[in-house]
Amino acid sequence: MRQRGSSPERWAVERSPDAVEALQGKGTVCRGTLAEVELPNSYFDVVSLQDCLEHFRDPREALLRIREVLRPGGRVILVTPNTDSLLAKIQRRSWVSLKFPEHVVLFQPGTLKRILEETGFVIETRTAAGQYARLDFLVSRVLSGYPRLASLAQASAAKLGGAHLRFWVGSGSLQVVASGALASPRRPSAD
């Protein structure tokens, strides 16, 4: 996004023809992959990757490309599944973010920090991402790998008004704001 006059300028890079169609009239839409589309260098104030980084076969190359298109001092805002999250540990093999081959690379805080630093970014904030969700949805999602327990918990949730009770919960993802503050990307160390 880049500020032009009094309103922000919005761009989207999207592979899906349906998504491109849905975005028409909502800004500049570039159809293709981040590697394929032409974007102006040193142009954007913010690049947002919401549940996106885990889909890149080479997230390092994607972050280097994003670094190119950010203006000096620009920020990347990203949300990506966290393999160290409580939800990942509870759900184990049934974890909602284990979506291979859709999710090709998964991160935990240390690996995300390392790849961001290697590509020239400095993390400004890192928090657990979350959302408001209904109690019945939470019970079914968290206990999806335990059918008997899930059935009992869903019955209890229904008695408590589970479709109407909403709670803020961690989604099992990391939310990061990082700036392209490093002078140049660091190369990975040999160790």
PDB file of C-alpha atoms in Angstrom, residues 95-189:
ATOM      1  CA  TRP A  95      -3.147 -29.446  13.270  1.00  0.00           C
ATOM      2  CA  VAL A  96      -5.255 -27.303  10.965  1.00  0.00           C
ATOM      3  CA  SER A  97      -2.159 -25.700   9.408  1.00  0.00           C
ATOM      4  CA  LEU A  98      -0.661 -28.988   8.244  1.00  0.00           C
ATOM      5  CA  LYS A  99      -2.001 -28.557   4.721  1.00  0.00           C
ATOM      6  CA  PHE A 100       0.526 -30.188   2.454  1.00  0.00           C
ATOM      7  CA  PRO A 101       1.093 -29.527  -0.405  1.00  0.00           C
ATOM      8  CA  GLU A 102      -0.702 -26.166   0.053  1.00  0.00           C
ATOM      9  CA  HIS A 103       1.521 -25.099   2.974  1.00  0.00           C
ATOM     10  CA  VAL A 104       5.011 -25.921   1.760  1.00  0.00           C
ATOM     11  CA  VAL A 105       7.106 -24.196   4.453  1.00  0.00           C
ATOM     12  CA  LEU A 106       6.158 -23.762   8.106  1.00  0.00           C
ATOM     13  CA  PHE A 107       7.870 -21.596  10.697  1.00  0.00           C
ATOM     14  CA  GLN A 108       8.399 -21.241  14.409  1.00  0.00           C
ATOM     15  CA  PRO A 109       9.572 -17.954  15.964  1.00  0.00           C
ATOM     16  CA  GLY A 110      13.303 -18.683  15.605  1.00  0.00           C
ATOM     17  CA  THR A 111      13.194 -19.782  11.964  1.00  0.00           C
ATOM     18  CA  LEU A 112      10.952 -16.861  11.005  1.00  0.00           C
ATOM     19  CA  LYS A 113      13.319 -14.409  12.731  1.00  0.00           C
ATOM     20  CA  ARG A 114      16.311 -15.964  10.963  1.00  0.00           C
ATOM     21  CA  ILE A 115      14.811 -15.821   7.456  1.00  0.00           C
ATOM     22  CA  LEU A 116      13.638 -12.239   7.998  1.00  0.00           C
ATOM     23  CA  GLU A 117      17.092 -11.173   9.181  1.00  0.00           C
ATOM     24  CA  GLU A 118      18.793 -13.042   6.315  1.00  0.00           C
ATOM     25  CA  THR A 119      16.659 -11.092   3.866  1.00  0.00           C
ATOM     26  CA  GLY A 120      17.385  -7.705   5.429  1.00  0.00           C
ATOM     27  CA  PHE A 121      14.437  -7.235   7.781  1.00  0.00           C
ATOM     28  CA  VAL A 122      14.377  -6.320  11.455  1.00  0.00           C
ATOM     29  CA  ILE A 123      11.426  -7.549  13.521  1.00  0.00           C
ATOM     30  CA  GLU A 124       9.692  -4.668  15.270  1.00  0.00           C
ATOM     31  CA  THR A 125       6.859  -6.654  16.848  1.00  0.00           C
ATOM     32  CA  ARG A 126       6.001 -10.328  17.097  1.00  0.00           C
ATOM     33  CA  THR A 127       2.768 -11.478  18.695  1.00  0.00           C
ATOM     34  CA  ALA A 128       0.445 -14.430  18.641  1.00  0.00           C
ATOM     35  CA  ALA A 129      -2.212 -13.920  16.004  1.00  0.00           C
ATOM     36  CA  GLY A 130      -5.784 -14.525  17.008  1.00  0.00           C
ATOM     37  CA  GLN A 131      -9.420 -14.075  16.265  1.00  0.00           C
ATOM     38  CA  TYR A 132     -12.848 -14.155  17.837  1.00  0.00           C
ATOM     39  CA  ALA A 133     -14.468 -17.536  17.390  1.00  0.00           C
ATOM     40  CA  ARG A 134     -17.620 -19.309  18.525  1.00  0.00           C
ATOM     41  CA  LEU A 135     -17.289 -21.832  21.335  1.00  0.00           C
ATOM     42  CA  ASP A 136     -18.712 -24.677  19.226  1.00  0.00           C
ATOM     43  CA  PHE A 137     -16.211 -23.919  16.438  1.00  0.00           C
ATOM     44  CA  LEU A 138     -13.327 -23.822  18.907  1.00  0.00           C
ATOM     45  CA  VAL A 139     -14.266 -27.150  20.435  1.00  0.00           C
ATOM     46  CA  SER A 140     -14.543 -28.849  17.050  1.00  0.00           C
ATOM     47  CA  ARG A 141     -11.266 -27.343  15.792  1.00  0.00           C
ATOM     48  CA  VAL A 142      -9.115 -27.927  18.867  1.00  0.00           C
ATOM     49  CA  LEU A 143     -10.336 -31.459  19.472  1.00  0.00           C
ATOM     50  CA  SER A 144     -10.531 -32.537  15.820  1.00  0.00           C
ATOM     51  CA  GLY A 145      -7.971 -35.288  16.364  1.00  0.00           C
ATOM     52  CA  TYR A 146      -9.881 -36.737  19.330  1.00  0.00           C
ATOM     53  CA  PRO A 147     -13.349 -37.747  18.029  1.00  0.00           C
ATOM     54  CA  ARG A 148     -14.777 -39.160  21.266  1.00  0.00           C
ATOM     55  CA  LEU A 149     -13.628 -36.250  23.386  1.00  0.00           C
ATOM     56  CA  ALA A 150     -14.776 -33.815  20.689  1.00  0.00           C
ATOM     57  CA  SER A 151     -18.261 -35.320  20.680  1.00  0.00           C
ATOM     58  CA  LEU A 152     -18.610 -34.936  24.454  1.00  0.00           C
ATOM     59  CA  ALA A 153     -17.164 -31.424  24.422  1.00  0.00           C
ATOM     60  CA  GLN A 154     -19.450 -30.341  21.556  1.00  0.00           C
ATOM     61  CA  ALA A 155     -22.512 -31.543  23.469  1.00  0.00           C
ATOM     62  CA  SER A 156     -21.363 -29.557  26.511  1.00  0.00           C
ATOM     63  CA  ALA A 157     -20.633 -26.502  24.367  1.00  0.00           C
ATOM     64  CA  ALA A 158     -24.125 -26.691  22.830  1.00  0.00           C
ATOM     65  CA  LYS A 159     -25.703 -26.694  26.319  1.00  0.00           C
ATOM     66  CA  LEU A 160     -23.685 -23.568  27.150  1.00  0.00           C
ATOM     67  CA  GLY A 161     -24.937 -21.802  24.003  1.00  0.00           C
ATOM     68  CA  GLY A 162     -21.818 -22.563  21.983  1.00  0.00           C
ATOM     69  CA  ALA A 163     -23.124 -21.051  18.748  1.00  0.00           C
ATOM     70  CA  HIS A 164     -23.612 -17.692  20.483  1.00  0.00           C
ATOM     71  CA  LEU A 165     -20.593 -17.475  22.797  1.00  0.00           C
ATOM     72  CA  ARG A 166     -17.512 -15.902  21.256  1.00  0.00           C
ATOM     73  CA  PHE A 167     -13.997 -15.768  22.644  1.00  0.00           C
ATOM     74  CA  TRP A 168     -10.728 -14.277  21.478  1.00  0.00           C
ATOM     75  CA  VAL A 169      -8.268 -17.109  20.954  1.00  0.00           C
ATOM     76  CA  GLY A 170      -4.826 -17.526  19.534  1.00  0.00           C
ATOM     77  CA  SER A 171      -5.073 -18.961  16.038  1.00  0.00           C
ATOM     78  CA  GLY A 172      -1.805 -20.876  16.231  1.00  0.00           C
ATOM     79  CA  SER A 173      -0.111 -18.292  14.024  1.00  0.00           C
ATOM     80  CA  LEU A 174       2.524 -15.592  14.448  1.00  0.00           C
ATOM     81  CA  GLN A 175       1.923 -11.981  13.550  1.00  0.00           C
ATOM     82  CA  VAL A 176       5.057  -9.997  12.720  1.00  0.00           C
ATOM     83  CA  VAL A 177       5.785  -6.432  11.704  1.00  0.00           C
ATOM     84  CA  ALA A 178       9.285  -6.058  10.289  1.00  0.00           C
ATOM     85  CA  SER A 179      11.100  -3.174   8.649  1.00  0.00           C
ATOM     86  CA  GLY A 180      13.619  -3.336   5.868  1.00  0.00           C
ATOM     87  CA  ALA A 181      16.048  -1.531   8.167  1.00  0.00           C
ATOM     88  CA  LEU A 182      19.181  -3.578   7.531  1.00  0.00           C
ATOM     89  CA  ALA A 183      21.452  -2.071   4.899  1.00  0.00           C
ATOM     90  CA  SER A 184      21.591  -5.306   2.937  1.00  0.00           C
ATOM     91  CA  PRO A 185      20.371  -8.855   3.318  1.00  0.00           C
ATOM     92  CA  ARG A 186      22.613 -11.150   5.371  1.00  0.00           C
ATOM     93  CA  ARG A 187      23.778 -14.397   3.933  1.00  0.00           C
ATOM     94  CA  PRO A 188      23.034 -17.527   5.972  1.00  0.00           C
ATOM     95  CA  SER A 189      25.887 -18.638   8.181  1.00  0.00           C
TER      96      SER A 189
END
